[in-house]
mmCIF file of C-alpha atoms and ligand atoms in Angstrom:
data_model
loop_
_atom_site.group_PDB
_atom_site.id
_atom_site.type_symbol
_atom_site.label_atom_id
_atom_site.label_comp_id
_atom_site.label_asym_id
_atom_site.label_seq_id
_atom_site.Cartn_x
_atom_site.Cartn_y
_atom_site.Cartn_z
ATOM 1 C CA MET A 1 2.718 -21.232 -25.577
ATOM 2 C CA CYS A 2 3.635 -23.744 -22.885
ATOM 3 C CA ASN A 3 4.268 -27.364 -23.762
ATOM 4 C CA THR A 4 1.524 -28.700 -21.535
ATOM 5 C CA TRP A 5 -1.003 -26.481 -23.251
ATOM 6 C CA ALA A 6 0.146 -27.553 -26.709
ATOM 7 C CA ASN A 7 -0.130 -31.218 -25.674
ATOM 8 C CA LEU A 8 -3.571 -30.668 -24.206
ATOM 9 C CA GLU A 9 -4.788 -28.989 -27.377
ATOM 10 C CA ARG A 10 -3.250 -31.697 -29.565
ATOM 11 C CA ASP A 11 -4.985 -34.441 -27.563
ATOM 12 C CA CYS A 12 -8.302 -32.606 -27.482
ATOM 13 C CA LEU A 13 -8.300 -32.084 -31.257
ATOM 14 C CA THR A 14 -8.435 -35.861 -31.796
ATOM 15 C CA CYS A 15 -10.903 -36.627 -28.981
ATOM 16 C CA LYS A 16 -13.378 -39.452 -29.600
ATOM 17 C CA LYS A 17 -14.813 -39.725 -26.093
ATOM 18 C CA CYS A 18 -18.403 -39.152 -27.191
ATOM 19 C CA SER A 19 -20.480 -39.495 -30.328
ATOM 20 C CA LEU A 20 -20.288 -35.780 -31.146
ATOM 21 C CA CYS A 21 -16.964 -36.647 -32.784
ATOM 22 C CA GLU A 22 -18.888 -38.433 -35.538
ATOM 23 C CA THR A 23 -20.741 -35.337 -36.711
ATOM 24 C CA ARG A 24 -18.219 -32.565 -36.039
ATOM 25 C CA THR A 25 -16.177 -30.839 -38.718
ATOM 26 C CA ASN A 26 -13.660 -29.410 -36.236
ATOM 27 C CA VAL A 27 -13.049 -29.576 -32.523
ATOM 28 C CA VAL A 28 -13.365 -26.091 -31.033
ATOM 29 C CA PHE A 29 -10.709 -26.106 -28.330
ATOM 30 C CA GLY A 30 -10.859 -22.430 -27.366
ATOM 31 C CA GLU A 31 -9.242 -19.135 -28.193
ATOM 32 C CA GLY A 32 -7.565 -16.194 -26.523
ATOM 33 C CA ASN A 33 -4.673 -15.341 -24.283
ATOM 34 C CA ILE A 34 -3.822 -18.237 -21.973
ATOM 35 C CA ASN A 35 -2.175 -15.820 -19.562
ATOM 36 C CA SER A 36 -5.506 -14.091 -19.015
ATOM 37 C CA LYS A 37 -7.046 -13.792 -15.598
ATOM 38 C CA VAL A 38 -10.542 -13.853 -17.106
ATOM 39 C CA MET A 39 -12.085 -16.891 -18.751
ATOM 40 C CA LEU A 40 -15.413 -16.970 -20.571
ATOM 41 C CA ILE A 41 -17.249 -20.248 -20.910
ATOM 42 C CA GLY A 42 -19.912 -20.913 -23.518
ATOM 43 C CA GLU A 43 -22.091 -23.920 -24.124
ATOM 44 C CA GLY A 44 -20.814 -25.509 -27.297
ATOM 45 C CA PRO A 45 -19.932 -24.693 -30.892
ATOM 46 C CA GLY A 46 -22.600 -23.771 -33.420
ATOM 47 C CA LYS A 47 -22.467 -24.207 -37.173
ATOM 48 C CA GLU A 48 -19.934 -21.481 -37.935
ATOM 49 C CA GLU A 49 -17.717 -22.440 -34.998
ATOM 50 C CA ASP A 50 -17.748 -26.064 -36.161
ATOM 51 C CA LEU A 51 -16.692 -24.981 -39.643
ATOM 52 C CA GLN A 52 -13.932 -22.666 -38.462
ATOM 53 C CA GLY A 53 -12.765 -24.539 -35.356
ATOM 54 C CA ARG A 54 -12.998 -21.315 -33.321
ATOM 55 C CA PRO A 55 -15.431 -20.343 -30.534
ATOM 56 C CA PHE A 56 -18.036 -17.601 -30.921
ATOM 57 C CA VAL A 57 -17.389 -16.601 -34.515
ATOM 58 C CA GLY A 58 -21.012 -16.586 -35.700
ATOM 59 C CA ARG A 59 -23.646 -13.874 -35.119
ATOM 60 C CA SER A 60 -23.683 -14.318 -31.369
ATOM 61 C CA GLY A 61 -19.881 -14.184 -31.287
ATOM 62 C CA LYS A 62 -19.867 -10.868 -33.114
ATOM 63 C CA LEU A 63 -22.293 -9.447 -30.572
ATOM 64 C CA LEU A 64 -20.183 -10.853 -27.744
ATOM 65 C CA ASP A 65 -17.007 -9.265 -29.158
ATOM 66 C CA LYS A 66 -18.779 -5.895 -29.385
ATOM 67 C CA MET A 67 -19.961 -6.052 -25.784
ATOM 68 C CA LEU A 68 -16.520 -7.137 -24.579
ATOM 69 C CA GLU A 69 -14.808 -4.353 -26.496
ATOM 70 C CA LYS A 70 -16.958 -1.769 -24.685
ATOM 71 C CA VAL A 71 -15.423 -2.876 -21.390
ATOM 72 C CA GLY A 72 -11.856 -3.208 -22.642
ATOM 73 C CA LEU A 73 -11.829 -6.962 -23.140
ATOM 74 C CA SER A 74 -10.860 -8.921 -26.216
ATOM 75 C CA ARG A 75 -9.762 -12.446 -27.034
ATOM 76 C CA GLN A 76 -6.686 -11.006 -28.755
ATOM 77 C CA LYS A 77 -5.613 -9.390 -25.515
ATOM 78 C CA ASN A 78 -6.922 -10.279 -22.104
ATOM 79 C CA ILE A 79 -9.476 -13.095 -22.053
ATOM 80 C CA TYR A 80 -9.687 -16.766 -22.968
ATOM 81 C CA ILE A 81 -12.920 -18.260 -24.361
ATOM 82 C CA ALA A 82 -13.801 -21.942 -24.286
ATOM 83 C CA ASN A 83 -16.945 -24.056 -24.255
ATOM 84 C CA ILE A 84 -18.383 -26.792 -22.057
ATOM 85 C CA VAL A 85 -18.449 -29.145 -25.052
ATOM 86 C CA LYS A 86 -15.816 -28.825 -27.740
ATOM 87 C CA CYS A 87 -17.812 -30.355 -30.588
ATOM 88 C CA ARG A 88 -21.038 -29.112 -32.117
ATOM 89 C CA PRO A 89 -24.211 -30.866 -31.002
ATOM 90 C CA PRO A 90 -26.265 -31.691 -34.130
ATOM 91 C CA GLN A 91 -28.886 -29.033 -34.986
ATOM 92 C CA ASN A 92 -27.481 -26.936 -32.137
ATOM 93 C CA ARG A 93 -29.398 -28.930 -29.540
ATOM 94 C CA ASP A 94 -28.337 -28.625 -25.900
ATOM 95 C CA PRO A 95 -25.327 -30.814 -25.155
ATOM 96 C CA LEU A 96 -26.495 -33.944 -23.320
ATOM 97 C CA PRO A 97 -25.344 -34.467 -19.719
ATOM 98 C CA GLY A 98 -23.210 -37.445 -20.808
ATOM 99 C CA GLU A 99 -21.523 -35.365 -23.519
ATOM 100 C CA GLN A 100 -20.856 -32.606 -21.013
ATOM 101 C CA ASN A 101 -19.425 -35.088 -18.524
ATOM 102 C CA GLU A 102 -17.059 -36.579 -21.084
ATOM 103 C CA CYS A 103 -15.900 -33.160 -22.199
ATOM 104 C CA MET A 104 -15.473 -31.487 -18.811
ATOM 105 C CA ASN A 105 -11.995 -32.921 -18.286
ATOM 106 C CA TRP A 106 -10.693 -30.813 -21.165
ATOM 107 C CA LEU A 107 -12.146 -27.701 -19.599
ATOM 108 C CA ARG A 108 -10.832 -28.666 -16.153
ATOM 109 C CA SER A 109 -7.350 -28.967 -17.621
ATOM 110 C CA GLN A 110 -7.760 -25.587 -19.316
ATOM 111 C CA PHE A 111 -8.773 -24.084 -15.948
ATOM 112 C CA THR A 112 -5.780 -25.677 -14.254
ATOM 113 C CA ILE A 113 -3.293 -24.240 -16.711
ATOM 114 C CA ILE A 114 -4.865 -20.803 -17.150
ATOM 115 C CA ASN A 115 -5.738 -20.481 -13.469
ATOM 116 C CA PRO A 116 -8.289 -17.679 -13.986
ATOM 117 C CA LYS A 117 -9.324 -15.297 -11.214
ATOM 118 C CA ILE A 118 -12.676 -14.607 -12.835
ATOM 119 C CA ILE A 119 -14.953 -16.953 -14.764
ATOM 120 C CA VAL A 120 -17.904 -15.718 -16.792
ATOM 121 C CA ALA A 121 -20.494 -18.313 -17.762
ATOM 122 C CA LEU A 122 -22.278 -17.426 -20.979
ATOM 123 C CA GLY A 123 -25.829 -18.697 -20.604
ATOM 124 C CA ARG A 124 -27.733 -21.260 -18.602
ATOM 125 C CA ILE A 125 -25.903 -24.444 -19.588
ATOM 126 C CA ALA A 126 -22.435 -23.098 -18.812
ATOM 127 C CA ALA A 127 -23.694 -21.488 -15.591
ATOM 128 C CA ALA A 128 -25.240 -24.763 -14.431
ATOM 129 C CA ARG A 129 -21.987 -26.618 -15.040
ATOM 130 C CA VAL A 130 -19.528 -24.086 -13.708
ATOM 131 C CA ILE A 131 -21.370 -22.116 -11.026
ATOM 132 C CA LYS A 132 -24.300 -24.147 -9.641
ATOM 133 C CA PRO A 133 -26.626 -26.718 -11.166
ATOM 134 C CA ASP A 134 -29.853 -24.874 -10.366
ATOM 135 C CA LEU A 135 -28.760 -21.372 -11.381
ATOM 136 C CA LYS A 136 -31.676 -19.441 -12.872
ATOM 137 C CA ILE A 137 -30.145 -17.203 -15.491
ATOM 138 C CA THR A 138 -33.104 -14.781 -15.626
ATOM 139 C CA LYS A 139 -32.895 -14.117 -11.901
ATOM 140 C CA GLU A 140 -29.244 -14.721 -11.157
ATOM 141 C CA HIS A 141 -27.336 -13.197 -14.071
ATOM 142 C CA GLY A 142 -24.874 -10.561 -12.896
ATOM 143 C CA ILE A 143 -24.547 -11.997 -9.380
ATOM 144 C CA ILE A 144 -20.942 -12.456 -8.310
ATOM 145 C CA TYR A 145 -20.187 -15.803 -6.699
ATOM 146 C CA LYS A 146 -16.882 -16.763 -5.146
ATOM 147 C CA LYS A 147 -15.639 -20.363 -5.098
ATOM 148 C CA LYS A 148 -12.141 -21.245 -3.922
ATOM 149 C CA ASP A 149 -10.868 -17.717 -4.513
ATOM 150 C CA ILE A 150 -12.317 -17.555 -8.021
ATOM 151 C CA PHE A 151 -15.028 -15.020 -8.819
ATOM 152 C CA MET A 152 -17.813 -16.310 -11.040
ATOM 153 C CA MET A 153 -20.664 -14.616 -12.805
ATOM 154 C CA ALA A 154 -23.327 -15.781 -15.242
ATOM 155 C CA VAL A 155 -24.559 -13.538 -18.039
ATOM 156 C CA PHE A 156 -27.190 -14.090 -20.703
ATOM 157 C CA HIS A 157 -25.916 -16.101 -23.647
ATOM 158 C CA PRO A 158 -25.381 -13.752 -26.630
ATOM 159 C CA ALA A 159 -27.736 -15.931 -28.718
ATOM 160 C CA ALA A 160 -30.464 -15.180 -26.155
ATOM 161 C CA LEU A 161 -29.727 -11.458 -26.595
ATOM 162 C CA LEU A 162 -30.155 -11.814 -30.358
ATOM 163 C CA ARG A 163 -33.507 -13.522 -29.809
ATOM 164 C CA ASP A 164 -34.722 -10.964 -27.266
ATOM 165 C CA GLN A 165 -33.162 -7.535 -27.583
ATOM 166 C CA SER A 166 -34.816 -6.347 -24.367
ATOM 167 C CA LYS A 167 -32.173 -8.371 -22.501
ATOM 168 C CA ILE A 168 -29.272 -6.402 -23.987
ATOM 169 C CA SER A 169 -29.340 -3.660 -21.354
ATOM 170 C CA PHE A 170 -29.106 -6.313 -18.606
ATOM 171 C CA ALA A 171 -26.101 -7.842 -20.315
ATOM 172 C CA GLU A 172 -24.459 -4.434 -20.652
ATOM 173 C CA GLN A 173 -24.930 -3.834 -16.937
ATOM 174 C CA ASP A 174 -23.446 -7.254 -16.172
ATOM 175 C CA PHE A 175 -20.390 -6.584 -18.340
ATOM 176 C CA ALA A 176 -19.945 -3.196 -16.652
ATOM 177 C CA LYS A 177 -20.009 -5.025 -13.319
ATOM 178 C CA LEU A 178 -17.432 -7.467 -14.675
ATOM 179 C CA LYS A 179 -15.167 -4.575 -15.633
ATOM 180 C CA HIS A 180 -15.479 -3.182 -12.121
ATOM 181 C CA LEU A 181 -14.623 -6.592 -10.677
ATOM 182 C CA ILE A 182 -11.561 -6.826 -12.925
ATOM 183 C CA ASP A 183 -10.418 -3.294 -12.072
ATOM 184 C CA LYS A 184 -10.700 -4.054 -8.369
ATOM 185 C CA ASN A 185 -9.086 -7.490 -8.364
ATOM 186 C CA ILE A 186 -6.688 -7.832 -11.232
ATOM 187 C CA SER A 187 -3.521 -5.969 -11.829
ATOM 188 C CA TYR A 188 -2.232 -6.165 -15.383
ATOM 189 C CA SER A 189 1.192 -4.786 -14.472
HETATM 190 N N1 LIG B 1 -22.422 -20.590 -28.656
HETATM 191 C C1 LIG B 1 -21.636 -21.119 -27.707
HETATM 192 O O1 LIG B 1 -22.080 -21.393 -26.596
HETATM 193 N N2 LIG B 1 -20.349 -21.304 -27.995
HETATM 194 C C2 LIG B 1 -19.810 -20.999 -29.169
HETATM 195 O O2 LIG B 1 -18.624 -21.195 -29.352
HETATM 196 C C3 LIG B 1 -20.668 -20.431 -30.137
HETATM 197 C C4 LIG B 1 -21.955 -20.239 -29.863
#
């Protein structure tokens, strides 16, 4: 792991830039291979993530891992997963704009070091922050955007898939599209 990354993680783990630090158990910095060309961005830690200090380890994370595995992706191998906010918002409420603003510098630094070719926003909040503020997830999931040579796509948040199983087939199609995008644009040699 490079020094800069280790320093970034160390600093992030003691962050007190917003009041979420008062109620968190652990900062959830992110997880995966930092040499990946694909980065997934969620919204913020839930209860289980807060307890473990790892992203997407609850029910929605298990579903996400299953869907990723089907297209040859895993956090142990070829993706990195992080969130817009690194600390759990109480009662899993949406992170407030001010909390997101304070936290975005950590994510920007993660982007700078990882330098992904493809970014996948998991759900509306991440899509609004990373792709475009008015992105409508129901209409615009699966669309490939390109900004400064980086491909970006929003998919339904796995928690939304757990709430409404009829969305699962859309998510599967989006992940298949992601695999195609990776196969066309990324060489793992
Ligand atoms: N939901 C998110 O958006 N991120 C997590 O890490 C877990 C659940």
